[in-house]
Coordinates of C-alpha atoms and ligand atoms in Angstrom, one line a residue:
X1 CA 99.3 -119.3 -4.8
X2 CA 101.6 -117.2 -3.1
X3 CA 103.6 -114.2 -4.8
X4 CA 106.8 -114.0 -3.5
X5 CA 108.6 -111.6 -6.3
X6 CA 110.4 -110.2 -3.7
X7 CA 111.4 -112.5 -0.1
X8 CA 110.8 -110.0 2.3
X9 CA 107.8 -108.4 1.1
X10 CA 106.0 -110.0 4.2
X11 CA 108.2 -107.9 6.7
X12 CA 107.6 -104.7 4.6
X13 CA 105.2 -102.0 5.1
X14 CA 101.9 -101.9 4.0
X15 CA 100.5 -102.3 0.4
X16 CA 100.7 -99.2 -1.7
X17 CA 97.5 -98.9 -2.3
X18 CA 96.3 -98.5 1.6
X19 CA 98.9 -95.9 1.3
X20 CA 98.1 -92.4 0.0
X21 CA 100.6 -91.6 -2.5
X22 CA 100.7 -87.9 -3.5
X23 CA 102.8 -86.9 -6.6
X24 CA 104.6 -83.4 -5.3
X25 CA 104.8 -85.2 -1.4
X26 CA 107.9 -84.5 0.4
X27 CA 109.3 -86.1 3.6
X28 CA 113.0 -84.0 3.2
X29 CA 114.0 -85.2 6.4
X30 CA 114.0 -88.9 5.2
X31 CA 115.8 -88.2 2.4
X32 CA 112.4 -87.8 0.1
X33 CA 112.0 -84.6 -1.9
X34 CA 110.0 -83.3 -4.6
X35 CA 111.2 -81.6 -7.9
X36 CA 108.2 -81.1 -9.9
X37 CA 107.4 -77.1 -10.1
X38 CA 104.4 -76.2 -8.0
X39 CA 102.3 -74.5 -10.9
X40 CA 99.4 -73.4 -8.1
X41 CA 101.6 -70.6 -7.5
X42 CA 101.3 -68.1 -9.5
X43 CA 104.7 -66.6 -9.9
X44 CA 105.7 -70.3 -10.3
X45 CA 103.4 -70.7 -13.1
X46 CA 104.8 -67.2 -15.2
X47 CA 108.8 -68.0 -14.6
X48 CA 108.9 -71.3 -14.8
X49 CA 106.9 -72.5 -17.7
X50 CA 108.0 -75.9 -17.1
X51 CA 107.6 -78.4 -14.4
X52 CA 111.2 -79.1 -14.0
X53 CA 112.2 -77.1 -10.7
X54 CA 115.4 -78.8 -10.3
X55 CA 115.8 -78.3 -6.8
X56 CA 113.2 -79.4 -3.8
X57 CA 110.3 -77.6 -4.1
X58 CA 110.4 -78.1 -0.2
X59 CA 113.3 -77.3 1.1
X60 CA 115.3 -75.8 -1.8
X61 CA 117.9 -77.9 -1.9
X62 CA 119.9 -78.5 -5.0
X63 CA 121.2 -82.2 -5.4
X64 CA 123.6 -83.3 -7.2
X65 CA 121.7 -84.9 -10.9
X66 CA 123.1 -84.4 -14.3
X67 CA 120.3 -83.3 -16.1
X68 CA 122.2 -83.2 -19.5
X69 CA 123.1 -86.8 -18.7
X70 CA 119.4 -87.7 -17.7
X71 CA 118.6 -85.5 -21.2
X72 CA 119.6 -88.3 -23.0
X73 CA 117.2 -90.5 -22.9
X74 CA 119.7 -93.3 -23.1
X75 CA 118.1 -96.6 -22.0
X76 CA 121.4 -97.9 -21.6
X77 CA 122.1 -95.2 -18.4
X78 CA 118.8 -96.0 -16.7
X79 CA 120.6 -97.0 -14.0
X80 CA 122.0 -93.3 -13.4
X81 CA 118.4 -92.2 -13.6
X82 CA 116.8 -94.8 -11.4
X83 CA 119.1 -93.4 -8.8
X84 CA 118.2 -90.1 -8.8
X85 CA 114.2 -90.9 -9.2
X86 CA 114.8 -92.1 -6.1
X87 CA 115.2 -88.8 -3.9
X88 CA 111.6 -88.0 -5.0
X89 CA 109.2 -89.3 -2.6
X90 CA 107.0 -90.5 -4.8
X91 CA 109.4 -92.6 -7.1
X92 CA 111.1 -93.9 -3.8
X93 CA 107.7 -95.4 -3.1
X94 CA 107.0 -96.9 -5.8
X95 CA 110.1 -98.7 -5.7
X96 CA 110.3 -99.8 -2.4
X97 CA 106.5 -100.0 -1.1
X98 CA 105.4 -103.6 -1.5
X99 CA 102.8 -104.0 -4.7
X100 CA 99.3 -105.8 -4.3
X101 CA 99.5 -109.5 -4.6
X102 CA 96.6 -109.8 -7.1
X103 CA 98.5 -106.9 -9.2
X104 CA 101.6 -109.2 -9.2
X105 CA 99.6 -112.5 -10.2
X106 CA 97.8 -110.8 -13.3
X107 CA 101.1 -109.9 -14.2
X108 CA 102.8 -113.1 -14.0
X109 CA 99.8 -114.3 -15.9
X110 CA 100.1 -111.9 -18.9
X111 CA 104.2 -112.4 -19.0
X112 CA 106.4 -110.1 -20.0
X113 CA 104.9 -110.9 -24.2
X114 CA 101.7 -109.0 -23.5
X115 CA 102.5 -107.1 -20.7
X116 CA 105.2 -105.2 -23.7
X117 CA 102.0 -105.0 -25.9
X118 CA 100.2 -103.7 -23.2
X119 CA 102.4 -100.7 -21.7
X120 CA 103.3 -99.5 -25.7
X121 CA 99.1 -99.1 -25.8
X122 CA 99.1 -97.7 -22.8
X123 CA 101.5 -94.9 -23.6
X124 CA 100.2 -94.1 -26.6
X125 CA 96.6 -93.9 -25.0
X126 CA 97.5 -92.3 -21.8
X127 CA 100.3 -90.1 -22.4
X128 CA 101.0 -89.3 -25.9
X129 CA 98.8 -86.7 -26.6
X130 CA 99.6 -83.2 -25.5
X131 CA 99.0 -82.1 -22.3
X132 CA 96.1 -80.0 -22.8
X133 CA 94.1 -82.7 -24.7
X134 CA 94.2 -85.4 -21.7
X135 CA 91.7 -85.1 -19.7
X136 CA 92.8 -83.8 -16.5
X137 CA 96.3 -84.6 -17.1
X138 CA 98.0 -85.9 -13.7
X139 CA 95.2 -88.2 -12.8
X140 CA 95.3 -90.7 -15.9
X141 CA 97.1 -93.0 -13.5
X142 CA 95.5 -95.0 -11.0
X143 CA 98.1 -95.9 -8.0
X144 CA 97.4 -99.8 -7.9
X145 CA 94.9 -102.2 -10.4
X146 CA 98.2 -103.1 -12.7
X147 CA 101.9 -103.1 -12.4
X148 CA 101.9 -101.1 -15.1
X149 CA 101.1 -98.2 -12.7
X150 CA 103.5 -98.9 -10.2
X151 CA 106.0 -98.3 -13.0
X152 CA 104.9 -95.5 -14.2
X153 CA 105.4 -93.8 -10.7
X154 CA 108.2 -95.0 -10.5
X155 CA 109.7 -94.0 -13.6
X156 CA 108.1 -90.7 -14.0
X157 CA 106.1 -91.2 -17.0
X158 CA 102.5 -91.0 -14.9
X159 CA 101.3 -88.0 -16.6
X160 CA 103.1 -85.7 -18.9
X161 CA 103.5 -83.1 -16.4
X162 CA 105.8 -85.7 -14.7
X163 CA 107.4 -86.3 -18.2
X164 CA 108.4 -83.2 -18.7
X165 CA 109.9 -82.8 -15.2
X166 CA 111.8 -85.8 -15.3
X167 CA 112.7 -86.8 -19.0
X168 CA 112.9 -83.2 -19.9
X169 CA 109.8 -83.3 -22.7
X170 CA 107.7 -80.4 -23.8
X171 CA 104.3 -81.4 -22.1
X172 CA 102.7 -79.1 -24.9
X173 CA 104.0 -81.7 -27.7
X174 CA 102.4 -85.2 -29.0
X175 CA 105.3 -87.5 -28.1
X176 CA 107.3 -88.9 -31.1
X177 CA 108.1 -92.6 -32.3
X178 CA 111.0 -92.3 -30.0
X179 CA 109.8 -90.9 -27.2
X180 CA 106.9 -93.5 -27.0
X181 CA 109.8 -96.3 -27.4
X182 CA 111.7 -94.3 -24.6
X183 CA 109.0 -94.2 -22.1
X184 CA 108.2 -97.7 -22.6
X185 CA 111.3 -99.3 -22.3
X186 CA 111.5 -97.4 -18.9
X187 CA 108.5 -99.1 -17.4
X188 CA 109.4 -102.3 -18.7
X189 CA 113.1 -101.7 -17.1
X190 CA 111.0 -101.2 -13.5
X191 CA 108.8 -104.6 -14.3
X192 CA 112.2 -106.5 -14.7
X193 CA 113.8 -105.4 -12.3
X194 CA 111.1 -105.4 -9.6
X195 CA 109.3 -108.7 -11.0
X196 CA 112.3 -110.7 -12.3
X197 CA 109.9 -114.1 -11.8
X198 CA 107.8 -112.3 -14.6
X199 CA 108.5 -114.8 -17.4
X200 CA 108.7 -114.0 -21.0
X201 CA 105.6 -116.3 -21.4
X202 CA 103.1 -115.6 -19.5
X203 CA 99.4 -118.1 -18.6
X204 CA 97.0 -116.1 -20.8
X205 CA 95.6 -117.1 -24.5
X206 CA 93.5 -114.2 -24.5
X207 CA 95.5 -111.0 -23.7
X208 CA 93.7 -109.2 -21.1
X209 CA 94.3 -105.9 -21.7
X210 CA 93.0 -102.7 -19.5
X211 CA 93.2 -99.2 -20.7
Ligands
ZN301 ZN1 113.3 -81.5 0.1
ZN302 ZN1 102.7 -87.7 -12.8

């Protein structure tokens, strides 16, 4: 059967996962930066403290995003956010860049029921802890397998390095009750929007659910 969650997705580009993704990659002349601190450098690593730069760890510029606003955490004003996710490379991709067709049919299977089970486990297993006790924090995410993934680069809540650039949370503290809720209702916000044939029902009696 044919996925066709988006009409054009025959014309786009190739599959994300035949692309190389990498989370600080900037293409500044497209329009694609990066604001996640580069912690390899050493003076980076003493001032900063925190993997919120702010500007383009490229080519310095400062753009115009309300971190207060973004602050928040107001599911309400993901919109706002969404729009400024997208001048990071990364995000931009993950929103635009055509998903694997087997990714999409699992989903569609699963329906948005157990795919909400699903991400809220996923949260608390992958990112929840503090940074320091995930191992090798900034890798827990593979870039295709589930749409879940896709999501989470796309919404910043990959690894709690990205957290913490994005959503403004202390990558050195478990996340709370609301944080968890937060994070989730942001990948769930990209799965609607991207998947909108994802019903509320999905195929499956048996949730298949991957860690
Ligand atoms: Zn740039
Ligand atoms: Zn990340």
């Amino acid at each position: 059967m044919a996925s066709n969650y988006t009409d054009d997705w025959k014309k786009r580009p190739e599959p994300i996962k035949k692309k190389v993704i990498m989370c600080g990659e900037t293409r500044c002349e497209e329009g694609r930066h990066s604001f996640k601190t580069n912690m390899r450098k050493k003076a980076a690593r003493l001032e900063k403290k925190t993997y919120r730069n702010g500007s383009c760890i490229c080519c310095n510029e400062e753009f115009d995003i309300d971190w207060k606003r973004i602050d928040n955490r107001d599911l309400g004003d993901v919109k706002y956010l969404v729009s400024k996710l997208k001048l990071e490379a990364v995000r931009y991709d993950f929103w635009e860049i055509p998903v694997e067709e087997k990714d999409f049919d699992t989903a569609k299977k699963k329906g948005l029921l157990l795919l909400r089970k699903e991400i809220r486990k996923r949260v608390e297993k992958a990112l929840a802890p503090p940074s320091h006790k995930i191992y090798q924090d900034g890798r827990q995410t593979p870039k295709s397998g589930n749409i879940i993934y896709y999501a989470q680069y796309a919404m910043a809540t990959c690894c709690r390095k990205c957290v913490e650039e994005w959503h403004g949370i202390d990558r050195k503290k478990q996340l709370k009750k609301k944080d968890i809720e937060y994070i989730s209702g942001l990948i769930l916000y990209y799965i609607k929007k991207r998947f909108p044939t994802i019903k509320e029902e999905g195929l499956l009696e048996e949730p298949i659910i991957k860690r």
